[in-house]
Structures are given as structure tokens and as C-alpha cells.
Amino acid sequence: MSAATPLLAVSDLRVSYRVAGLDLPALGFKARHVQAVNGVSLAIDAGDTLGIVGESGCGKSTLARAILGLTQVESGEVRYDGALITPRERLSLARLRGQVAMIFQDPYASLNPRMPVGEALAEVLRVHRKVEPQAIEARVADLLRLVGLSPQMAQRRPHQLSGGQCQRAGIARALAIEPRLIIADECVAALDVSIQAQILNLLLELQQSMKLALIFISHDLGVVRHLCRRIAIMYLGQVVEEGLTEEVFAAPRHPYTRALLAAVPDTNPDHQLAPQTLRGDPPSPLDLPTGCAFHPRCPHCEDICASGTRPTLRAARMGQVACHFDF
Ligand SMILES: Nc1ncnc2c1ncn2[C@@H]1O[C@H](COP(=O)(O)OP(=O)(O)OP(=O)(O)O)[C@@H](O)[C@H]1O
Ligand SMILES: [Mg+2]
């Protein structure tokens, strides 16, 4: 692959969930759908770090699950290393899942409660044929050491571990496949604040030493800023701004990004943003606004925002923004 090909590229991806009702249009019944991901395009290069932020319900987890083929995609494309991933071609999906690992929010729910942690790691090594059977035990011990756990922990079941230890085991399991990309979905949100920093530092160290690509999904802008070179801001199923993290923080372009950043306590006097507050709650994804989905809450809303076409991402500096106006 040429250097210009991103490791992972998603284009115009759409995912909707049917939430209620019969789908019998001939009889006048129409099922209701939540448009959870509404035309997302983004890409990440090998070894790079991308943070995805946005309010609860904006579609971050759905996007992650759709990338891994865990949720049915309505339309759009996922390309890994340039190759199109389609659920019908099981080989392409198997290749993706052999190189892209996910770390979930709840470390206890993502491990089998009945299975000792070492056994769970051994199972991944066996399924992905990563090492010879006789080398599995040693590799499990290596993986546990890599995430700061003692190899004796292999005997323990998830409930015999603390939250932080359990998330370390979750990271070890992700690393067992020797991934090129890790997608971490709110992976510290369930942990005590004192433990969060340890886990984040571990993730960052591993990302750098192994040259992994990392997609880091979080509510926490401060953490994303610390961890990620690029950032994508999502609003109601759409990426509204994407770019170099430092540029986006220094001069956010989209009014939604500006409002999000203004809400973050900032101790740096160089980062003075006009205080802006977000008006109201996000509209229901069951009934998306016309035009720009952000227009009902936007302090700069003009007629075109409500009645025009939905703005799509366009180039802005080293990134992209989806807004009719330049700020
Ligand atoms: N299985 C499902 N069935 C129906 N609707 C769903 C399902 N999963 C998610 N949704 C809806 O899809 C939208 C996007 O949800 P998603 O979980 O992807 O958001 P999120 O950004 O990850 O939120 P959070 O920050 O709270 O984790 C929400 O409106 C949610 O209610
Ligand atoms: Mg989520």
C-alpha cells in the first residue's frame, strides 16, 4: 500500500436502528428509525491517534461497532488498508478483526465472568493462531506483564480483580491479537478517577512503543487533547469538525465545537474563548432537524441553516468542518 492510503477509512457511513412500530407502508404503518450514524467520513493513518468526542447519544459507539462489523451498516464504506470490508466477504471482515481490537467501557462486562483471565487471553491466542500451542502460557504471562499485571493474575476471574486491573486485562486481550489499530470506547469512564490516569498512560505508552493506531472515544476533551494528535467532533450522527487536536483547540471552527470547548474549564490564559453556552438539549435522533442538525441550538443560525441542504465536511486548514459559514 502507498503511504497515502490510510490504515482505516470510513466514508459516508450510515447506521440506523429500528426502534418501534411495524414496517408495513402499504397499510400505512411505518417503523420508526433512529439515525444513529448519519453519513460519517473519517480516516486514520497507521500509528496515528484520533479522538472522537461528542455528547451522549451522538453515535460514537455505533460508529465503532459498525467499523468492526458488529452492527449492520445501512450504507457507506469501510476500508482497511485500502481493501473494502463487506460483511458478505467474510475473509475481509476476518482480516479486519484480526488486526483491529476494541476496548470497551465496562471491563467486567467485556470479559467472561466464569473464565480465568489467563484462559481468556489463551483463547484469543488460539483463535487467532498467534503462537504455537506450547508457547501460549509464556505469551499470556508476557501480555500480563506488558499491561502491568503479575503473571499470577492469570488464575483470577474478572470479579477477583479491581476495576483498574480488569481494564488492564481488557487491554492485554486487545493486544493479544497484535493489533495495528485499537478502538477504545470510553475505556476509563467506569474507573475511579485515580485509576483513570494510570490506564490512560499505559495506553499511551503502548500506542507509542508498538506504533499502534488508536481511535479513542471519549466525553473528556481534556483527555483527548492529551492523548490524540487528531480529533473528530460528532453531533447527532455526523462529524462536524475534524483536524489536528492543537489547531481545533486553539481555533475551533464549528459553532458546536466552540460551545463544547467553552464548557471545558481551561487553566491556560492563552485559550480564551468567548463564553458560549449550548442552548437546550440535542434534538431526538428519531426526528432530525432539517438542514444543519445543529441549527436549533446554534447562536449563528441563519435561514440557510434551517432550510438549506445539510452542510457536509469541507477542507479547513489541516482538517475539515461542516458549516455553511467560516468562523
Ligand atoms: N441497539 C439500539 N437500538 C436502538 N437505538 C439505539 C441502539 N443503540 C444505540 N441506539 C441509539 O442510537 C443513538 C446513538 O447511540 P450510541 O450509543 O452510538 O451513542 P454514543 O455517542 O456512544 O453515546 P454515549 O456517549 O452515551 O456512549 C442514540 O440515540 C441511541 O439511543
Ligand atoms: Mg457510547
Tab-separated table of C-alpha atoms and ligand atoms in Angstrom:
chain	number	residue	atom	x	y	z
A	1	MET	CA	0.000	0.000	0.000
A	2	SER	CA	1.213	3.512	-0.690
A	3	ALA	CA	1.984	5.795	2.240
A	4	ALA	CA	-1.024	7.906	1.270
A	5	THR	CA	-3.505	5.117	1.959
A	6	PRO	CA	-4.970	5.493	5.444
A	7	LEU	CA	-4.974	2.424	7.649
A	8	LEU	CA	-8.709	2.786	8.126
A	9	ALA	CA	-11.069	4.962	6.118
A	10	VAL	CA	-14.790	5.271	6.628
A	11	SER	CA	-16.848	7.062	4.041
A	12	ASP	CA	-20.440	8.284	4.217
A	13	LEU	CA	-21.302	5.589	6.741
A	14	ARG	CA	-24.916	5.367	7.867
A	15	VAL	CA	-26.426	3.197	10.565
A	16	SER	CA	-29.997	3.307	11.758
A	17	TYR	CA	-31.807	1.334	14.414
A	18	ARG	CA	-35.436	0.398	14.158
A	19	VAL	CA	-36.922	1.401	17.461
A	20	ALA	CA	-40.652	0.873	17.259
A	21	GLY	CA	-43.616	0.001	15.112
A	22	LEU	CA	-44.489	-2.304	12.265
A	23	ASP	CA	-42.917	-1.656	8.879
A	24	LEU	CA	-45.933	-2.151	6.596
A	25	PRO	CA	-46.046	1.000	4.418
A	26	ALA	CA	-48.843	-0.407	2.229
A	27	LEU	CA	-51.104	-0.455	5.275
A	28	GLY	CA	-49.923	2.925	6.456
A	29	PHE	CA	-47.633	1.585	9.195
A	30	LYS	CA	-44.114	2.909	9.160
A	31	ALA	CA	-41.478	1.766	11.617
A	32	ARG	CA	-39.566	4.474	13.462
A	33	HIS	CA	-35.824	4.582	12.999
A	34	VAL	CA	-33.050	6.285	14.918
A	35	GLN	CA	-30.433	7.609	12.525
A	36	ALA	CA	-27.529	6.889	14.884
A	37	VAL	CA	-24.736	7.436	12.346
A	38	ASN	CA	-25.677	9.811	9.582
A	39	GLY	CA	-23.042	9.967	6.855
A	40	VAL	CA	-19.738	9.798	8.731
A	41	SER	CA	-16.462	10.027	6.832
A	42	LEU	CA	-13.140	9.827	8.610
A	43	ALA	CA	-9.738	8.230	8.308
A	44	ILE	CA	-6.757	7.309	10.436
A	45	ASP	CA	-3.186	6.596	9.360
A	46	ALA	CA	-1.067	3.754	10.710
A	47	GLY	CA	0.426	4.709	14.080
A	48	ASP	CA	-1.729	7.822	14.439
A	49	THR	CA	-4.152	8.775	17.219
A	50	LEU	CA	-7.682	10.058	16.638
A	51	GLY	CA	-10.055	11.145	19.374
A	52	ILE	CA	-13.808	11.049	18.774
A	53	VAL	CA	-15.855	13.282	21.055
A	54	GLY	CA	-19.465	14.392	21.277
A	55	GLU	CA	-22.409	14.360	23.627
A	56	SER	CA	-24.069	11.175	24.815
A	57	GLY	CA	-26.136	9.560	22.074
A	58	CYS	CA	-24.342	11.230	19.148
A	59	GLY	CA	-23.395	7.846	17.706
A	60	LYS	CA	-19.786	7.257	18.806
A	61	SER	CA	-20.254	3.668	19.956
A	62	THR	CA	-22.458	2.844	16.993
A	63	LEU	CA	-19.731	4.110	14.671
A	64	ALA	CA	-17.118	1.954	16.431
A	65	ARG	CA	-19.331	-1.113	16.286
A	66	ALA	CA	-20.154	-0.513	12.640
A	67	ILE	CA	-16.441	-0.299	11.767
A	68	LEU	CA	-15.899	-3.733	13.286
A	69	GLY	CA	-18.977	-5.196	11.596
A	70	LEU	CA	-20.726	-5.654	14.955
A	71	THR	CA	-23.680	-3.536	13.823
A	72	GLN	CA	-25.368	-3.672	10.467
A	73	VAL	CA	-24.448	-0.799	8.194
A	74	GLU	CA	-27.184	0.820	6.110
A	75	SER	CA	-24.855	2.391	3.532
A	76	GLY	CA	-21.329	3.695	3.108
A	77	GLU	CA	-17.903	2.112	3.069
A	78	VAL	CA	-15.271	0.886	5.482
A	79	ARG	CA	-11.797	0.353	4.024
A	80	TYR	CA	-8.955	-1.244	5.912
A	81	ASP	CA	-5.501	-0.874	4.386
A	82	GLY	CA	-7.236	0.146	1.172
A	83	ALA	CA	-9.387	-3.000	0.960
A	84	LEU	CA	-13.164	-2.713	1.102
A	85	ILE	CA	-14.668	-4.525	4.093
A	86	THR	CA	-18.019	-6.047	3.360
A	87	PRO	CA	-19.970	-8.352	5.649
A	88	ARG	CA	-20.648	-10.622	2.693
A	89	GLU	CA	-16.934	-11.234	2.208
A	90	ARG	CA	-16.177	-12.927	5.458
A	91	LEU	CA	-12.451	-13.005	4.749
A	92	SER	CA	-12.154	-9.230	4.595
A	93	LEU	CA	-14.034	-8.876	7.883
A	94	ALA	CA	-11.941	-11.627	9.477
A	95	ARG	CA	-8.769	-9.825	8.400
A	96	LEU	CA	-10.025	-6.569	9.902
A	97	ARG	CA	-10.955	-8.277	13.168
A	98	GLY	CA	-7.547	-9.926	13.232
A	99	GLN	CA	-5.844	-6.530	13.225
A	100	VAL	CA	-8.302	-4.161	14.888
A	101	ALA	CA	-9.089	-4.659	18.575
A	102	MET	CA	-11.654	-2.932	20.713
A	103	ILE	CA	-11.511	-1.984	24.391
A	104	PHE	CA	-14.897	-1.409	25.976
A	105	GLN	CA	-16.157	0.845	28.733
A	106	ASP	CA	-17.108	-1.825	31.251
A	107	PRO	CA	-14.110	-4.078	31.801
A	108	TYR	CA	-16.164	-6.638	33.747
A	109	ALA	CA	-18.842	-6.970	31.073
A	110	SER	CA	-16.279	-7.400	28.315
A	111	LEU	CA	-14.607	-10.430	29.939
A	112	ASN	CA	-16.279	-13.781	30.502
A	113	PRO	CA	-17.033	-13.820	34.277
A	114	ARG	CA	-16.526	-17.585	34.546
A	115	MET	CA	-13.212	-17.712	32.745
A	116	PRO	CA	-9.855	-17.024	34.423
A	117	VAL	CA	-8.167	-14.055	32.786
A	118	GLY	CA	-5.236	-16.161	31.568
A	119	GLU	CA	-7.627	-18.579	29.889
A	120	ALA	CA	-9.409	-15.686	28.145
A	121	LEU	CA	-6.070	-14.472	26.770
A	122	ALA	CA	-5.059	-18.003	25.756
A	123	GLU	CA	-8.336	-18.376	23.884
A	124	VAL	CA	-7.631	-15.245	21.814
A	125	LEU	CA	-4.116	-16.515	21.045
A	126	ARG	CA	-5.524	-19.889	19.946
A	127	VAL	CA	-8.351	-18.470	17.827
A	128	HIS	CA	-6.041	-16.036	16.056
A	129	ARG	CA	-3.222	-18.640	15.866
A	130	LYS	CA	-0.741	-16.114	17.195
A	131	VAL	CA	1.721	-18.543	18.789
A	132	GLU	CA	2.428	-22.271	18.842
A	133	PRO	CA	0.302	-24.121	21.441
A	134	GLN	CA	3.335	-24.825	23.655
A	135	ALA	CA	4.224	-21.094	23.741
A	136	ILE	CA	0.764	-19.889	24.794
A	137	GLU	CA	1.395	-19.932	28.550
A	138	ALA	CA	4.567	-17.865	28.231
A	139	ARG	CA	2.848	-15.408	25.901
A	140	VAL	CA	-0.046	-14.978	28.349
A	141	ALA	CA	2.500	-14.147	31.086
A	142	ASP	CA	4.213	-11.666	28.742
A	143	LEU	CA	0.916	-9.973	27.916
A	144	LEU	CA	0.019	-9.636	31.594
A	145	ARG	CA	3.444	-8.134	32.371
A	146	LEU	CA	3.072	-5.764	29.428
A	147	VAL	CA	-0.022	-4.223	30.999
A	148	GLY	CA	1.480	-4.116	34.484
A	149	LEU	CA	-0.196	-7.216	35.930
A	150	SER	CA	1.695	-10.076	37.541
A	151	PRO	CA	1.512	-13.381	35.657
A	152	GLN	CA	-0.088	-14.918	38.777
A	153	MET	CA	-3.210	-12.904	37.906
A	154	ALA	CA	-3.802	-15.382	35.087
A	155	GLN	CA	-5.608	-17.659	37.567
A	156	ARG	CA	-8.081	-14.985	38.653
A	157	ARG	CA	-11.567	-14.478	37.339
A	158	PRO	CA	-12.709	-10.938	36.473
A	159	HIS	CA	-14.642	-10.418	39.736
A	160	GLN	CA	-11.450	-11.179	41.681
A	161	LEU	CA	-9.770	-8.153	40.078
A	162	SER	CA	-10.185	-4.440	40.771
A	163	GLY	CA	-11.707	-2.261	38.061
A	164	GLY	CA	-8.274	-0.990	37.007
A	165	GLN	CA	-6.760	-4.491	36.962
A	166	CYS	CA	-9.709	-5.734	34.965
A	167	GLN	CA	-9.296	-2.974	32.369
A	168	ARG	CA	-5.575	-3.837	32.169
A	169	ALA	CA	-6.662	-7.402	31.390
A	170	GLY	CA	-9.015	-5.985	28.733
A	171	ILE	CA	-6.084	-4.127	27.192
A	172	ALA	CA	-3.962	-7.302	27.320
A	173	ARG	CA	-6.715	-9.128	25.464
A	174	ALA	CA	-6.807	-6.405	22.816
A	175	LEU	CA	-3.010	-6.633	22.460
A	176	ALA	CA	-3.110	-10.428	22.164
A	177	ILE	CA	-4.109	-10.205	18.509
A	178	GLU	CA	-1.087	-7.940	17.857
A	179	PRO	CA	-3.385	-5.245	16.505
A	180	ARG	CA	-2.424	-2.390	14.223
A	181	LEU	CA	-5.406	-0.376	15.432
A	182	ILE	CA	-7.146	-0.220	18.797
A	183	ILE	CA	-10.564	1.361	19.194
A	184	ALA	CA	-11.075	2.320	22.834
A	185	ASP	CA	-14.681	3.245	23.619
A	186	GLU	CA	-14.897	5.250	26.878
A	187	CYS	CA	-12.357	2.793	28.256
A	188	VAL	CA	-11.745	4.630	31.525
A	189	ALA	CA	-15.190	6.116	32.131
A	190	ALA	CA	-16.170	3.333	34.533
A	191	LEU	CA	-12.976	3.594	36.621
A	192	ASP	CA	-12.098	5.674	39.675
A	193	VAL	CA	-10.511	8.973	38.744
A	194	SER	CA	-7.261	7.960	40.467
A	195	ILE	CA	-7.014	4.844	38.289
A	196	GLN	CA	-8.024	6.556	35.040
A	197	ALA	CA	-4.668	8.317	34.628
A	198	GLN	CA	-2.754	5.062	35.114
A	199	ILE	CA	-4.759	3.302	32.437
A	200	LEU	CA	-4.519	6.244	30.029
A	201	ASN	CA	-0.762	6.447	30.490
A	202	LEU	CA	-0.470	2.718	29.896
A	203	LEU	CA	-2.480	3.033	26.703
A	204	LEU	CA	-0.342	5.934	25.504
A	205	GLU	CA	2.921	4.111	26.293
A	206	LEU	CA	1.754	1.013	24.443
A	207	GLN	CA	0.475	3.047	21.496
A	208	GLN	CA	3.849	4.759	21.160
A	209	SER	CA	6.108	1.767	21.778
A	210	MET	CA	4.124	-0.517	19.460
A	211	LYS	CA	3.316	2.227	16.914
A	212	LEU	CA	-0.364	1.343	17.135
A	213	ALA	CA	-3.077	3.451	15.641
A	214	LEU	CA	-5.606	4.450	18.293
A	215	ILE	CA	-9.185	5.649	17.957
A	216	PHE	CA	-10.072	6.979	21.372
A	217	ILE	CA	-13.750	7.641	22.032
A	218	SER	CA	-14.445	9.880	24.997
A	219	HIS	CA	-16.614	12.559	26.557
A	220	ASP	CA	-13.499	14.062	28.065
A	221	LEU	CA	-11.954	16.717	25.864
A	222	GLY	CA	-9.011	17.189	28.214
A	223	VAL	CA	-8.066	13.523	27.946
A	224	VAL	CA	-8.448	13.509	24.181
A	225	ARG	CA	-6.233	16.550	23.945
A	226	HIS	CA	-3.540	14.792	25.968
A	227	LEU	CA	-3.777	11.535	24.062
A	228	CYS	CA	-4.708	12.257	20.444
A	229	ARG	CA	-2.949	14.035	17.587
A	230	ARG	CA	-6.198	14.440	15.671
A	231	ILE	CA	-9.739	14.950	16.872
A	232	ALA	CA	-13.183	14.450	15.328
A	233	ILE	CA	-16.216	16.153	16.858
A	234	MET	CA	-19.552	14.367	16.384
A	235	TYR	CA	-23.019	15.847	16.636
A	236	LEU	CA	-26.195	13.826	16.051
A	237	GLY	CA	-24.560	11.105	13.994
A	238	GLN	CA	-22.339	13.373	11.948
A	239	VAL	CA	-18.723	14.532	12.156
A	240	VAL	CA	-18.995	18.331	12.246
A	241	GLU	CA	-15.305	19.125	12.602
A	242	GLU	CA	-12.075	17.198	12.267
A	243	GLY	CA	-8.473	18.263	12.424
A	244	LEU	CA	-5.228	18.456	14.337
A	245	THR	CA	-6.129	18.499	18.025
A	246	GLU	CA	-3.984	21.526	18.817
A	247	GLU	CA	-5.475	23.524	15.927
A	248	VAL	CA	-9.027	22.626	16.853
A	249	PHE	CA	-8.420	23.597	20.476
A	250	ALA	CA	-6.654	26.814	19.532
A	251	ALA	CA	-9.249	27.936	16.971
A	252	PRO	CA	-12.373	25.771	16.742
A	253	ARG	CA	-14.309	26.380	13.517
A	254	HIS	CA	-17.697	24.795	14.062
A	255	PRO	CA	-20.096	26.572	16.458
A	256	TYR	CA	-20.757	23.239	18.173
A	257	THR	CA	-17.047	22.673	18.768
A	258	ARG	CA	-16.758	26.211	20.103
A	259	ALA	CA	-19.591	25.595	22.530
A	260	LEU	CA	-18.131	22.252	23.653
A	261	LEU	CA	-14.700	23.754	24.247
A	262	ALA	CA	-16.141	26.781	26.011
A	263	ALA	CA	-17.704	24.409	28.521
A	264	VAL	CA	-14.308	22.922	29.454
A	265	PRO	CA	-12.589	24.594	32.369
A	266	ASP	CA	-9.305	25.833	30.932
A	267	THR	CA	-6.433	26.949	33.072
A	268	ASN	CA	-4.421	28.249	30.148
A	269	PRO	CA	-4.908	32.023	29.741
A	270	ASP	CA	-3.871	31.712	26.053
A	271	HIS	CA	-7.067	29.809	25.340
A	272	GLN	CA	-9.708	32.402	25.936
A	273	LEU	CA	-12.866	31.560	24.075
A	274	ALA	CA	-15.914	33.713	24.008
A	275	PRO	CA	-18.193	32.188	26.637
A	276	GLN	CA	-20.946	30.409	24.787
A	277	THR	CA	-23.429	28.010	26.167
A	278	LEU	CA	-25.286	25.346	24.295
A	279	ARG	CA	-28.962	26.151	24.099
A	280	GLY	CA	-31.245	23.272	25.061
A	281	ASP	CA	-30.669	19.553	24.566
A	282	PRO	CA	-29.755	17.786	21.345
A	283	PRO	CA	-32.887	17.088	19.275
A	284	SER	CA	-34.099	13.494	19.143
A	285	PRO	CA	-32.285	11.401	16.540
A	286	LEU	CA	-35.756	9.967	15.791
A	287	ASP	CA	-36.703	13.283	14.295
A	288	LEU	CA	-33.629	15.080	12.962
A	289	PRO	CA	-33.955	18.808	12.199
A	290	THR	CA	-33.962	19.916	8.581
A	291	GLY	CA	-30.822	21.496	7.171
A	292	CYS	CA	-27.919	21.610	9.582
A	293	ALA	CA	-28.699	19.310	12.536
A	294	PHE	CA	-27.123	21.856	14.893
A	295	HIS	CA	-29.187	24.831	13.730
A	296	PRO	CA	-31.817	24.823	16.545
A	297	ARG	CA	-29.022	25.315	19.098
A	298	CYS	CA	-26.635	27.417	17.068
A	299	PRO	CA	-26.035	31.036	18.114
A	300	HIS	CA	-25.150	31.947	14.496
A	301	CYS	CA	-28.153	30.291	12.816
A	302	GLU	CA	-29.309	31.921	9.543
A	303	ASP	CA	-32.140	30.940	7.181
A	304	ILE	CA	-29.901	28.717	5.065
A	305	CYS	CA	-29.027	26.631	8.134
A	306	ALA	CA	-32.647	25.617	8.673
A	307	SER	CA	-33.882	25.441	5.096
A	308	GLY	CA	-30.744	24.713	3.051
A	309	THR	CA	-29.013	21.413	2.489
A	310	ARG	CA	-27.186	19.766	5.342
A	311	PRO	CA	-23.595	21.056	5.333
A	312	THR	CA	-21.030	18.335	4.669
A	313	LEU	CA	-17.367	18.349	5.609
A	314	ARG	CA	-15.201	20.710	3.594
A	315	ALA	CA	-11.476	21.368	3.880
A	316	ALA	CA	-10.427	23.907	6.513
A	317	ARG	CA	-6.735	24.338	7.342
A	318	MET	CA	-5.297	20.911	8.234
A	319	GLY	CA	-8.765	19.491	8.795
A	320	GLN	CA	-12.411	19.731	7.829
A	321	VAL	CA	-15.564	21.469	9.023
A	322	ALA	CA	-19.274	21.021	8.229
A	323	CYS	CA	-20.790	24.506	8.465
A	324	HIS	CA	-22.158	26.945	5.878
A	325	PHE	CA	-20.097	29.734	7.390
A	326	ASP	CA	-16.475	30.491	8.198
A	327	PHE	CA	-15.705	31.378	11.766
B	1	LIG	N1	-29.417	-1.124	19.944
B	1	LIG	C1	-30.017	0.067	19.775
B	1	LIG	N2	-31.328	0.142	19.421
B	1	LIG	C2	-31.945	1.323	19.229
B	1	LIG	N3	-31.325	2.521	19.351
B	1	LIG	C3	-30.039	2.507	19.719
B	1	LIG	C4	-29.314	1.293	19.942
B	1	LIG	N4	-28.032	1.602	20.287
B	1	LIG	C5	-27.952	2.946	20.256
B	1	LIG	N5	-29.151	3.491	19.921
B	1	LIG	C6	-29.459	4.927	19.757
B	1	LIG	O1	-28.562	5.410	18.755
B	1	LIG	C7	-28.069	6.696	19.105
B	1	LIG	C8	-26.554	6.639	19.190
B	1	LIG	O2	-26.187	5.823	20.292
B	1	LIG	P1	-24.663	5.493	20.662
B	1	LIG	O3	-24.689	4.518	21.792
B	1	LIG	O4	-23.934	5.113	19.439
B	1	LIG	O5	-24.155	6.921	21.166
B	1	LIG	P2	-22.840	7.326	21.963
B	1	LIG	O6	-22.322	8.564	21.336
B	1	LIG	O7	-21.923	6.165	22.060
B	1	LIG	O8	-23.410	7.692	23.413
B	1	LIG	P3	-22.674	7.589	24.833
B	1	LIG	O9	-21.727	8.753	24.888
B	1	LIG	O10	-23.800	7.735	25.823
B	1	LIG	O11	-21.979	6.266	24.918
B	1	LIG	C9	-28.758	7.075	20.406
B	1	LIG	O12	-29.892	7.837	20.103
B	1	LIG	C10	-29.169	5.742	20.993
B	1	LIG	O13	-30.298	5.878	21.801
B	2	MG	MG	-21.104	5.088	23.660
